[in-house]
Amino acid sequence: MISFENTEIAFSGKSNRELKMAYRLFKLVGNKITVKIGKQLTIIALKLRLPVKGLIKKTIFKQFCGGVDINECEATVAQLAKYNIGTILDYSVEGKESEADFDIACKEIIATAHNANKNDNIPFCVFKPSGIARLDLLAKVSGKSELTDTEKEEYRNVCDRVDQICKNAYEANTPVFIDAEESWMQDAIDDLADAMMAKYNKEKAIVYNTAQMYRWDKLEFLKASHAKAKAGNYWFGIKMVRGAYMEKERERAEELKYKSPIQPDKASADKDYNSGLEFCMENIDQIALCAGTHNEQSSLYLTELMEKHNIEKNDKRVYFAQLLGMSDHISFNLSNAGYNVAKYVPYGPIKEVLPYLIRRAEENTSVAGQTSRELTLIMKERKRRKGKK
Ligand SMILES: Cc1cc2nc3c(=O)[nH]c(=O)nc-3n(C[C@H](O)[C@H](O)[C@H](O)COP(=O)(O)OP(=O)(O)OC[C@H]3O[C@@H](n4cnc5c(N)ncnc54)[C@H](O)[C@@H]3O)c2cc1C
């Protein structure tokens, strides 16, 4: 049975100096107040054009991002590849609203697909639909509201961008993940994903949709999407995650007085996540799965299910994925044991990836008095290395 406790393997890619940096960083972001103040100060400093980019780049950016552009990510790609871990280049520019910016993002994502084709260490590419479409437009389409003529034109552009990305992914033979967003935008994305899978997944899974199992309706969705793929005779590609927008979802549902799409509790989300894994392994003859999770139990459970269903550890239909700078104990131990593992490696200009970095910092703040899992593991490894001296 695989163990995630081996910190020697988990941090084999980090020098003592890098481990110390990671220790300091996770200690800093572990404090809610520091993160809150740090977030405001950074936003103000960037607005005032104070020279803080260098500091951000050497610290939090270095931990969680690969570089400012594709070329700068090469070192990270090569470093992960040494440990048989693939890279998924994630152009993480957020919050854009103009057609011109969406076209730039689309071009950049297509470039990641072709870049992956030239590099065996990049097994997938990815895009966030909100990076190539206006949020309100996605929400309007999802809500089945009547679009104005201008919006219809705008949405045709969105569909075209999605098709261009998937077509290029197909031509570059690089599977592409379509990230999942907030529930009020997701129906439009799911429809687009279904259409793209029907078009490009005839021979194998090129397009992967994403299912957020913190939603109570997603286990059924998973089964229905698979049934559609079966009927249409194409591969169902799915990235399974728990979901990143829980608080926002609950707040909006309460405010607008509709039933929250989120599970009643964490145990229900965990249960559906694991049931989803079971379903995928039982139907692996027409499913390709990526388990995007930092949850040790689910990762372990997937390895057990693979064994139960006689699926080879390196079967390309099953991948594990984590984010760069997080849960190395899962990524490195899984890859060391022979499983397919890849890391999302976000990149982009520092100012533009700031929202992503702030989310990572906030995610790693801990409950008062408790040390986060990341920090505990880093401390364990530092102690182990000191003991060896
Ligand atoms: C490679 C990768 C790709 C990702 N892609 C996406 C994406 O496309 N879209 C997206 O939304 N997220 C995405 N995520 C983020 C993901 O959804 C989770 O937020 C994050 O990974 C934490 O969940 P976990 O499975 O790692 O495990 P855990 O740490 O065990 O679970 C935490 C998660 O459980 C859920 N949860 C916690 N408390 C409750 C509760 N009380 N009730 C119900 N649910 C609860 C929430 O989803 C929370 O994020 C991705 C993550 C990875 C690693």
Short mmCIF file of C-alpha atoms and ligand atoms in Angstrom, two decimals:
data_model
loop_
_atom_site.label_atom_id
_atom_site.label_comp_id
_atom_site.label_asym_id
_atom_site.label_seq_id
_atom_site.Cartn_x
_atom_site.Cartn_y
_atom_site.Cartn_z
CA MET A 1 0.00 0.00 0.00
CA ILE A 2 1.28 3.45 -0.89
CA SER A 3 2.15 5.80 1.97
CA PHE A 4 2.11 9.58 1.79
CA GLU A 5 4.17 9.89 4.96
CA ASN A 6 7.54 9.55 3.25
CA THR A 7 8.81 13.13 3.35
CA GLU A 8 12.20 12.17 1.94
CA ILE A 9 10.51 11.23 -1.35
CA ALA A 10 7.97 14.04 -1.05
CA PHE A 11 10.62 16.76 -0.92
CA SER A 12 13.36 15.06 -2.94
CA GLY A 13 13.03 17.87 -5.49
CA LYS A 14 13.76 20.58 -2.92
CA SER A 15 17.20 21.65 -1.71
CA ASN A 16 17.65 22.57 1.97
CA ARG A 17 17.47 26.22 1.00
CA GLU A 18 14.24 25.74 -0.96
CA LEU A 19 12.73 23.77 1.88
CA LYS A 20 13.59 26.55 4.30
CA MET A 21 11.95 29.08 1.97
CA ALA A 22 8.83 26.91 1.74
CA TYR A 23 8.82 26.60 5.55
CA ARG A 24 8.94 30.38 5.98
CA LEU A 25 6.26 30.91 3.37
CA PHE A 26 3.78 28.39 4.77
CA LYS A 27 4.45 29.71 8.28
CA LEU A 28 3.67 33.23 7.06
CA VAL A 29 0.50 32.32 5.18
CA GLY A 30 -0.58 30.11 8.06
CA ASN A 31 -1.53 33.27 9.91
CA LYS A 32 -4.92 34.66 8.86
CA ILE A 33 -4.15 38.20 9.95
CA THR A 34 -0.81 38.29 8.10
CA VAL A 35 -2.52 37.08 4.93
CA LYS A 36 -5.33 39.63 5.26
CA ILE A 37 -2.92 42.53 5.77
CA GLY A 38 -0.44 41.18 3.19
CA LYS A 39 -3.20 40.93 0.59
CA GLN A 40 -4.27 44.56 1.03
CA LEU A 41 -0.71 45.88 1.12
CA THR A 42 0.21 43.99 -2.05
CA ILE A 43 -2.82 45.28 -3.94
CA ILE A 44 -2.08 48.86 -2.86
CA ALA A 45 1.65 48.54 -3.62
CA LEU A 46 0.95 47.23 -7.13
CA LYS A 47 -1.59 49.99 -7.76
CA LEU A 48 0.95 52.60 -6.67
CA ARG A 49 3.55 50.88 -8.84
CA LEU A 50 5.84 50.34 -5.86
CA PRO A 51 8.67 47.91 -6.64
CA VAL A 52 7.19 44.82 -4.95
CA LYS A 53 7.08 42.51 -7.98
CA GLY A 54 10.65 41.30 -7.34
CA LEU A 55 9.79 40.32 -3.80
CA ILE A 56 6.58 38.54 -4.87
CA LYS A 57 8.48 36.72 -7.61
CA LYS A 58 11.14 35.43 -5.24
CA THR A 59 8.66 34.24 -2.61
CA ILE A 60 5.04 33.23 -3.13
CA PHE A 61 5.24 33.30 -6.95
CA LYS A 62 8.26 30.98 -6.88
CA GLN A 63 6.39 28.52 -4.67
CA PHE A 64 3.17 28.36 -6.68
CA CYS A 65 3.97 29.48 -10.25
CA GLY A 66 6.27 28.33 -13.03
CA GLY A 67 7.14 31.71 -14.57
CA VAL A 68 5.78 34.74 -16.32
CA ASP A 69 5.56 32.98 -19.69
CA ILE A 70 5.85 29.51 -21.25
CA ASN A 71 9.63 29.78 -21.73
CA GLU A 72 10.22 30.72 -18.13
CA CYS A 73 8.34 27.57 -17.04
CA GLU A 74 10.88 25.30 -18.74
CA ALA A 75 13.01 24.92 -15.62
CA THR A 76 9.99 23.81 -13.58
CA VAL A 77 8.90 21.38 -16.30
CA ALA A 78 12.40 19.84 -16.36
CA GLN A 79 12.66 19.72 -12.57
CA LEU A 80 9.32 17.89 -12.20
CA ALA A 81 10.21 15.57 -15.07
CA LYS A 82 13.26 14.35 -13.14
CA TYR A 83 10.76 12.75 -10.77
CA ASN A 84 8.45 11.52 -13.54
CA ILE A 85 5.91 14.20 -12.81
CA GLY A 86 4.24 15.85 -15.76
CA THR A 87 3.41 19.53 -16.09
CA ILE A 88 0.11 21.10 -17.07
CA LEU A 89 0.83 24.69 -18.07
CA ASP A 90 -2.00 26.83 -16.77
CA TYR A 91 -2.23 30.37 -18.16
CA SER A 92 -3.61 31.95 -15.01
CA VAL A 93 -4.53 35.45 -16.07
CA GLU A 94 -7.89 36.30 -14.53
CA GLY A 95 -10.47 39.04 -14.44
CA LYS A 96 -10.35 40.14 -18.09
CA GLU A 97 -13.53 41.35 -19.78
CA SER A 98 -12.72 42.45 -23.32
CA GLU A 99 -12.95 40.48 -26.57
CA ALA A 100 -9.35 41.44 -27.36
CA ASP A 101 -8.13 40.00 -24.04
CA PHE A 102 -10.13 36.81 -24.58
CA ASP A 103 -8.53 36.40 -28.00
CA ILE A 104 -5.07 36.85 -26.48
CA ALA A 105 -5.86 34.20 -23.84
CA CYS A 106 -7.20 31.83 -26.51
CA LYS A 107 -4.00 32.20 -28.54
CA GLU A 108 -1.90 31.60 -25.45
CA ILE A 109 -3.82 28.41 -24.54
CA ILE A 110 -3.42 27.12 -28.10
CA ALA A 111 0.32 27.80 -27.75
CA THR A 112 0.39 25.62 -24.61
CA ALA A 113 -1.23 22.77 -26.58
CA HIS A 114 1.42 22.92 -29.31
CA ASN A 115 4.20 23.39 -26.77
CA ALA A 116 3.00 20.21 -25.03
CA ASN A 117 3.14 18.32 -28.31
CA LYS A 118 6.89 18.98 -28.46
CA ASN A 119 7.50 17.95 -24.88
CA ASP A 120 6.79 14.47 -23.48
CA ASN A 121 6.81 15.93 -19.98
CA ILE A 122 3.65 17.95 -20.61
CA PRO A 123 0.77 15.47 -20.83
CA PHE A 124 -2.15 17.95 -20.85
CA CYS A 125 -3.12 21.54 -21.40
CA VAL A 126 -5.94 23.37 -19.64
CA PHE A 127 -8.16 26.40 -19.78
CA LYS A 128 -10.56 28.24 -17.56
CA PRO A 129 -13.69 29.17 -19.56
CA SER A 130 -13.91 32.52 -17.73
CA GLY A 131 -10.52 33.35 -19.25
CA ILE A 132 -12.04 33.39 -22.72
CA ALA A 133 -15.63 34.45 -22.01
CA ARG A 134 -17.42 37.14 -20.05
CA LEU A 135 -18.77 35.85 -16.73
CA ASP A 136 -22.16 37.51 -17.17
CA LEU A 137 -22.53 36.03 -20.61
CA LEU A 138 -21.77 32.50 -19.39
CA ALA A 139 -24.29 33.06 -16.58
CA LYS A 140 -26.93 34.32 -19.00
CA VAL A 141 -26.50 31.34 -21.32
CA SER A 142 -26.55 28.95 -18.34
CA GLY A 143 -29.73 30.62 -17.05
CA LYS A 144 -31.34 30.11 -20.48
CA SER A 145 -32.09 33.84 -20.72
CA GLU A 146 -32.79 35.32 -24.14
CA LEU A 147 -29.59 36.87 -25.56
CA THR A 148 -29.54 40.16 -27.42
CA ASP A 149 -28.17 40.12 -30.98
CA THR A 150 -24.84 41.51 -29.77
CA GLU A 151 -24.66 38.85 -27.07
CA LYS A 152 -25.48 36.15 -29.60
CA GLU A 153 -22.55 37.33 -31.67
CA GLU A 154 -20.39 37.46 -28.56
CA TYR A 155 -21.37 33.92 -27.61
CA ARG A 156 -20.62 32.66 -31.10
CA ASN A 157 -17.09 34.02 -30.53
CA VAL A 158 -16.89 32.12 -27.24
CA CYS A 159 -17.98 28.86 -28.92
CA ASP A 160 -15.47 29.51 -31.66
CA ARG A 161 -12.64 30.03 -29.15
CA VAL A 162 -13.53 26.82 -27.33
CA ASP A 163 -13.63 24.95 -30.63
CA GLN A 164 -10.30 26.44 -31.73
CA ILE A 165 -8.64 25.35 -28.49
CA CYS A 166 -10.07 21.81 -28.67
CA LYS A 167 -9.27 21.49 -32.38
CA ASN A 168 -5.67 22.55 -31.79
CA ALA A 169 -5.44 20.21 -28.80
CA TYR A 170 -6.69 17.42 -31.08
CA GLU A 171 -4.20 18.28 -33.81
CA ALA A 172 -1.36 18.55 -31.30
CA ASN A 173 -2.50 15.26 -29.72
CA THR A 174 -2.55 17.01 -26.33
CA PRO A 175 -5.58 16.30 -24.14
CA VAL A 176 -7.17 19.46 -22.77
CA PHE A 177 -8.94 20.01 -19.43
CA ILE A 178 -11.86 22.42 -19.31
CA ASP A 179 -11.85 23.77 -15.75
CA ALA A 180 -15.12 24.03 -13.82
CA GLU A 181 -16.45 27.35 -12.54
CA GLU A 182 -19.28 28.62 -10.32
CA SER A 183 -22.58 26.73 -10.72
CA TRP A 184 -24.41 29.66 -12.32
CA MET A 185 -22.00 29.53 -15.27
CA GLN A 186 -21.44 25.83 -15.39
CA ASP A 187 -24.38 24.66 -17.52
CA ALA A 188 -23.09 26.59 -20.53
CA ILE A 189 -19.62 25.12 -19.97
CA ASP A 190 -20.98 21.57 -19.60
CA ASP A 191 -22.90 21.90 -22.87
CA LEU A 192 -19.80 23.15 -24.66
CA ALA A 193 -17.72 20.37 -23.15
CA ASP A 194 -20.22 17.71 -24.28
CA ALA A 195 -20.19 19.10 -27.81
CA MET A 196 -16.38 19.17 -27.89
CA MET A 197 -16.10 15.61 -26.56
CA ALA A 198 -18.55 14.39 -29.19
CA LYS A 199 -16.42 16.07 -31.85
CA TYR A 200 -12.87 15.31 -30.74
CA ASN A 201 -13.02 12.23 -28.48
CA LYS A 202 -13.84 9.58 -31.07
CA GLU A 203 -10.51 7.76 -30.89
CA LYS A 204 -9.43 8.74 -27.36
CA ALA A 205 -10.09 11.33 -24.70
CA ILE A 206 -8.77 14.67 -25.95
CA VAL A 207 -11.31 16.90 -24.23
CA TYR A 208 -11.94 16.51 -20.49
CA ASN A 209 -14.76 18.24 -18.67
CA THR A 210 -14.53 18.83 -14.91
CA ALA A 211 -16.98 17.57 -12.27
CA GLN A 212 -17.10 19.31 -8.87
CA MET A 213 -18.21 16.69 -6.40
CA TYR A 214 -19.02 19.24 -3.68
CA ARG A 215 -22.22 19.67 -5.67
CA TRP A 216 -24.96 17.21 -4.75
CA ASP A 217 -26.02 16.78 -8.38
CA LYS A 218 -22.65 15.90 -9.86
CA LEU A 219 -22.56 12.15 -9.27
CA GLU A 220 -25.71 11.84 -11.36
CA PHE A 221 -24.21 14.27 -13.87
CA LEU A 222 -21.13 12.08 -14.15
CA LYS A 223 -23.23 9.03 -14.90
CA ALA A 224 -25.45 10.90 -17.39
CA SER A 225 -22.40 12.36 -19.22
CA HIS A 226 -20.93 8.89 -19.49
CA ALA A 227 -24.24 7.53 -20.82
CA LYS A 228 -24.26 10.30 -23.45
CA ALA A 229 -20.69 9.44 -24.45
CA LYS A 230 -21.63 5.78 -24.72
CA ALA A 231 -24.64 6.55 -26.87
CA GLY A 232 -22.57 8.90 -29.06
CA ASN A 233 -19.70 6.43 -29.20
CA TYR A 234 -17.03 8.80 -27.94
CA TRP A 235 -14.70 8.86 -24.93
CA PHE A 236 -15.80 10.55 -21.74
CA GLY A 237 -12.86 12.56 -20.39
CA ILE A 238 -13.36 13.80 -16.86
CA LYS A 239 -11.30 15.66 -14.29
CA MET A 240 -12.84 15.11 -10.90
CA VAL A 241 -12.35 17.73 -8.20
CA ARG A 242 -14.22 18.64 -5.04
CA GLY A 243 -14.74 22.29 -6.02
CA ALA A 244 -13.21 25.63 -5.19
CA TYR A 245 -16.11 28.05 -4.68
CA MET A 246 -18.05 26.66 -1.72
CA GLU A 247 -18.47 29.84 0.33
CA LYS A 248 -19.40 31.92 -2.69
CA GLU A 249 -21.95 29.31 -3.80
CA ARG A 250 -23.60 29.11 -0.41
CA GLU A 251 -23.71 32.87 0.06
CA ARG A 252 -25.29 33.46 -3.36
CA ALA A 253 -27.88 30.73 -2.84
CA GLU A 254 -28.85 32.24 0.49
CA GLU A 255 -28.97 35.75 -0.86
CA LEU A 256 -31.07 34.85 -3.92
CA LYS A 257 -33.09 32.27 -1.99
CA TYR A 258 -32.55 29.13 -4.03
CA LYS A 259 -31.42 25.70 -2.90
CA SER A 260 -27.65 25.65 -2.48
CA PRO A 261 -25.97 23.40 -5.08
CA ILE A 262 -23.40 22.42 -2.44
CA GLN A 263 -23.53 19.20 -0.44
CA PRO A 264 -24.78 19.51 3.14
CA ASP A 265 -21.38 18.65 4.59
CA LYS A 266 -17.80 17.65 3.80
CA ALA A 267 -18.53 13.95 4.40
CA SER A 268 -21.15 13.99 1.62
CA ALA A 269 -18.69 15.66 -0.78
CA ASP A 270 -16.06 13.06 0.12
CA LYS A 271 -18.56 10.23 -0.33
CA ASP A 272 -19.61 11.40 -3.80
CA TYR A 273 -16.02 12.01 -4.80
CA ASN A 274 -15.12 8.45 -3.93
CA SER A 275 -18.29 7.07 -5.55
CA GLY A 276 -17.32 8.99 -8.67
CA LEU A 277 -13.91 7.32 -8.62
CA GLU A 278 -15.62 3.92 -8.30
CA PHE A 279 -17.91 4.70 -11.23
CA CYS A 280 -14.99 5.77 -13.43
CA MET A 281 -12.94 2.69 -12.63
CA GLU A 282 -15.91 0.41 -13.27
CA ASN A 283 -16.41 2.02 -16.68
CA ILE A 284 -12.80 2.59 -17.65
CA ASP A 285 -13.35 1.03 -21.08
CA GLN A 286 -14.76 4.39 -22.25
CA ILE A 287 -13.61 6.85 -19.57
CA ALA A 288 -10.37 8.73 -19.01
CA LEU A 289 -10.03 10.18 -15.53
CA CYS A 290 -7.86 12.78 -13.89
CA ALA A 291 -8.26 12.94 -10.10
CA GLY A 292 -7.46 16.56 -9.30
CA THR A 293 -7.16 16.38 -5.55
CA HIS A 294 -4.95 17.02 -2.53
CA ASN A 295 -6.95 14.56 -0.47
CA GLU A 296 -4.79 11.66 0.68
CA GLN A 297 -7.67 9.30 1.33
CA SER A 298 -9.20 9.75 -2.14
CA SER A 299 -5.79 9.41 -3.80
CA LEU A 300 -5.13 6.23 -1.86
CA TYR A 301 -8.60 4.93 -2.64
CA LEU A 302 -8.05 5.44 -6.35
CA THR A 303 -4.85 3.37 -6.22
CA GLU A 304 -6.85 0.60 -4.51
CA LEU A 305 -9.61 0.78 -7.09
CA MET A 306 -7.06 0.57 -9.90
CA GLU A 307 -5.65 -2.57 -8.36
CA LYS A 308 -9.12 -4.05 -7.87
CA HIS A 309 -9.94 -3.47 -11.54
CA ASN A 310 -6.55 -4.67 -12.78
CA ILE A 311 -5.65 -1.28 -14.20
CA GLU A 312 -1.92 -0.78 -14.64
CA LYS A 313 -0.41 2.01 -12.54
CA ASN A 314 0.80 3.78 -15.69
CA ASP A 315 -2.39 3.28 -17.70
CA LYS A 316 -2.81 6.59 -19.53
CA ARG A 317 -6.54 6.62 -18.79
CA VAL A 318 -5.87 7.42 -15.14
CA TYR A 319 -3.96 10.45 -13.90
CA PHE A 320 -3.51 12.09 -10.52
CA ALA A 321 -2.99 15.85 -10.45
CA GLN A 322 -2.06 18.42 -7.83
CA LEU A 323 -1.14 22.10 -7.91
CA LEU A 324 2.48 23.21 -8.05
CA GLY A 325 3.82 23.96 -4.58
CA MET A 326 1.16 21.93 -2.83
CA SER A 327 0.81 18.33 -1.69
CA ASP A 328 4.18 17.19 -2.96
CA HIS A 329 3.85 14.31 -0.51
CA ILE A 330 1.01 12.99 -2.69
CA SER A 331 2.52 13.80 -6.11
CA PHE A 332 6.05 12.60 -5.44
CA ASN A 333 5.07 9.44 -3.57
CA LEU A 334 2.55 8.48 -6.27
CA SER A 335 4.98 9.04 -9.12
CA ASN A 336 7.70 7.22 -7.21
CA ALA A 337 5.34 4.25 -6.99
CA GLY A 338 4.76 4.33 -10.76
CA TYR A 339 1.45 6.17 -11.11
CA ASN A 340 0.77 8.90 -13.69
CA VAL A 341 1.04 12.25 -11.96
CA ALA A 342 0.97 15.82 -13.20
CA LYS A 343 1.09 19.23 -11.59
CA TYR A 344 -0.84 22.32 -12.65
CA VAL A 345 1.88 24.90 -13.22
CA PRO A 346 0.25 28.34 -13.30
CA TYR A 347 2.04 31.08 -15.15
CA GLY A 348 1.53 34.65 -16.30
CA PRO A 349 2.64 38.21 -15.51
CA ILE A 350 2.93 38.70 -11.74
CA LYS A 351 0.20 41.31 -11.46
CA GLU A 352 -2.19 39.13 -13.46
CA VAL A 353 -1.69 35.94 -11.46
CA LEU A 354 -2.07 37.76 -8.16
CA PRO A 355 -5.69 36.61 -7.61
CA TYR A 356 -4.47 33.01 -8.00
CA LEU A 357 -1.65 33.59 -5.51
CA ILE A 358 -3.98 35.21 -3.00
CA ARG A 359 -6.30 32.18 -3.23
CA ARG A 360 -3.37 29.83 -2.51
CA ALA A 361 -2.33 31.96 0.47
CA GLU A 362 -5.88 32.04 1.85
CA GLU A 363 -6.32 28.31 1.30
CA ASN A 364 -3.24 27.66 3.43
CA THR A 365 -4.21 29.78 6.41
CA SER A 366 -4.94 27.42 9.24
CA VAL A 367 -7.44 27.21 12.03
CA ALA A 368 -6.04 29.09 15.03
CA GLY A 369 -3.54 27.02 16.95
CA GLN A 370 -3.24 24.31 14.31
CA THR A 371 -0.33 23.74 11.96
CA SER A 372 -1.31 23.13 8.35
CA ARG A 373 -0.65 19.78 6.73
CA GLU A 374 1.89 21.35 4.35
CA LEU A 375 3.82 22.95 7.19
CA THR A 376 3.76 19.80 9.31
CA LEU A 377 5.29 17.80 6.46
CA ILE A 378 7.94 20.42 5.72
CA MET A 379 8.88 20.53 9.41
CA LYS A 380 9.10 16.74 9.50
CA GLU A 381 11.44 16.71 6.51
CA ARG A 382 13.64 19.50 7.85
CA LYS A 383 13.98 17.58 11.12
CA ARG A 384 14.83 14.40 9.22
CA ARG A 385 17.53 16.17 7.20
CA LYS A 386 19.01 17.83 10.30
CA GLY A 387 19.10 14.45 12.08
CA LYS A 388 21.16 13.01 9.23
CA LYS A 389 23.90 15.64 9.53
C1 LIG B 1 -5.26 19.57 -10.45
C2 LIG B 1 -6.41 20.33 -9.86
C3 LIG B 1 -7.36 20.90 -10.69
C4 LIG B 1 -8.43 21.61 -10.15
N1 LIG B 1 -9.38 22.14 -10.97
C5 LIG B 1 -10.47 22.74 -10.45
C6 LIG B 1 -11.53 23.21 -11.28
O1 LIG B 1 -11.48 23.10 -12.50
N2 LIG B 1 -12.61 23.79 -10.69
C7 LIG B 1 -12.71 23.91 -9.32
O2 LIG B 1 -13.74 24.40 -8.83
N3 LIG B 1 -11.71 23.50 -8.52
C8 LIG B 1 -10.61 22.92 -9.04
N4 LIG B 1 -9.61 22.47 -8.21
C9 LIG B 1 -9.66 22.79 -6.75
C10 LIG B 1 -10.46 21.72 -6.01
O3 LIG B 1 -11.81 21.82 -6.40
C11 LIG B 1 -10.41 21.86 -4.49
O4 LIG B 1 -10.77 23.15 -4.09
C12 LIG B 1 -9.12 21.57 -3.84
O5 LIG B 1 -8.37 20.63 -4.55
C13 LIG B 1 -9.36 21.03 -2.43
O6 LIG B 1 -10.07 19.79 -2.45
P1 LIG B 1 -9.36 18.36 -2.30
O7 LIG B 1 -10.05 17.33 -3.09
O8 LIG B 1 -7.95 18.57 -2.61
O9 LIG B 1 -9.45 17.87 -0.81
P2 LIG B 1 -9.94 18.31 0.66
O10 LIG B 1 -8.88 19.21 1.13
O11 LIG B 1 -10.16 17.03 1.33
O12 LIG B 1 -11.28 19.00 0.48
C14 LIG B 1 -11.53 20.35 0.58
C15 LIG B 1 -12.70 20.58 -0.31
O13 LIG B 1 -13.84 19.85 0.18
C16 LIG B 1 -15.03 20.57 -0.07
N5 LIG B 1 -15.66 20.89 1.21
C17 LIG B 1 -15.04 21.33 2.34
N6 LIG B 1 -15.93 21.53 3.32
C18 LIG B 1 -17.14 21.19 2.82
C19 LIG B 1 -18.46 21.21 3.35
N7 LIG B 1 -18.70 21.59 4.60
N8 LIG B 1 -19.46 20.82 2.55
C20 LIG B 1 -19.24 20.42 1.26
N9 LIG B 1 -18.00 20.39 0.72
C21 LIG B 1 -16.98 20.77 1.48
C22 LIG B 1 -14.61 21.83 -0.81
O14 LIG B 1 -14.69 21.55 -2.17
C23 LIG B 1 -13.16 22.01 -0.39
O15 LIG B 1 -12.40 22.74 -1.35
C24 LIG B 1 -8.55 21.76 -8.73
C25 LIG B 1 -7.59 21.17 -7.91
C26 LIG B 1 -6.54 20.45 -8.44
C27 LIG B 1 -5.54 19.82 -7.51
#
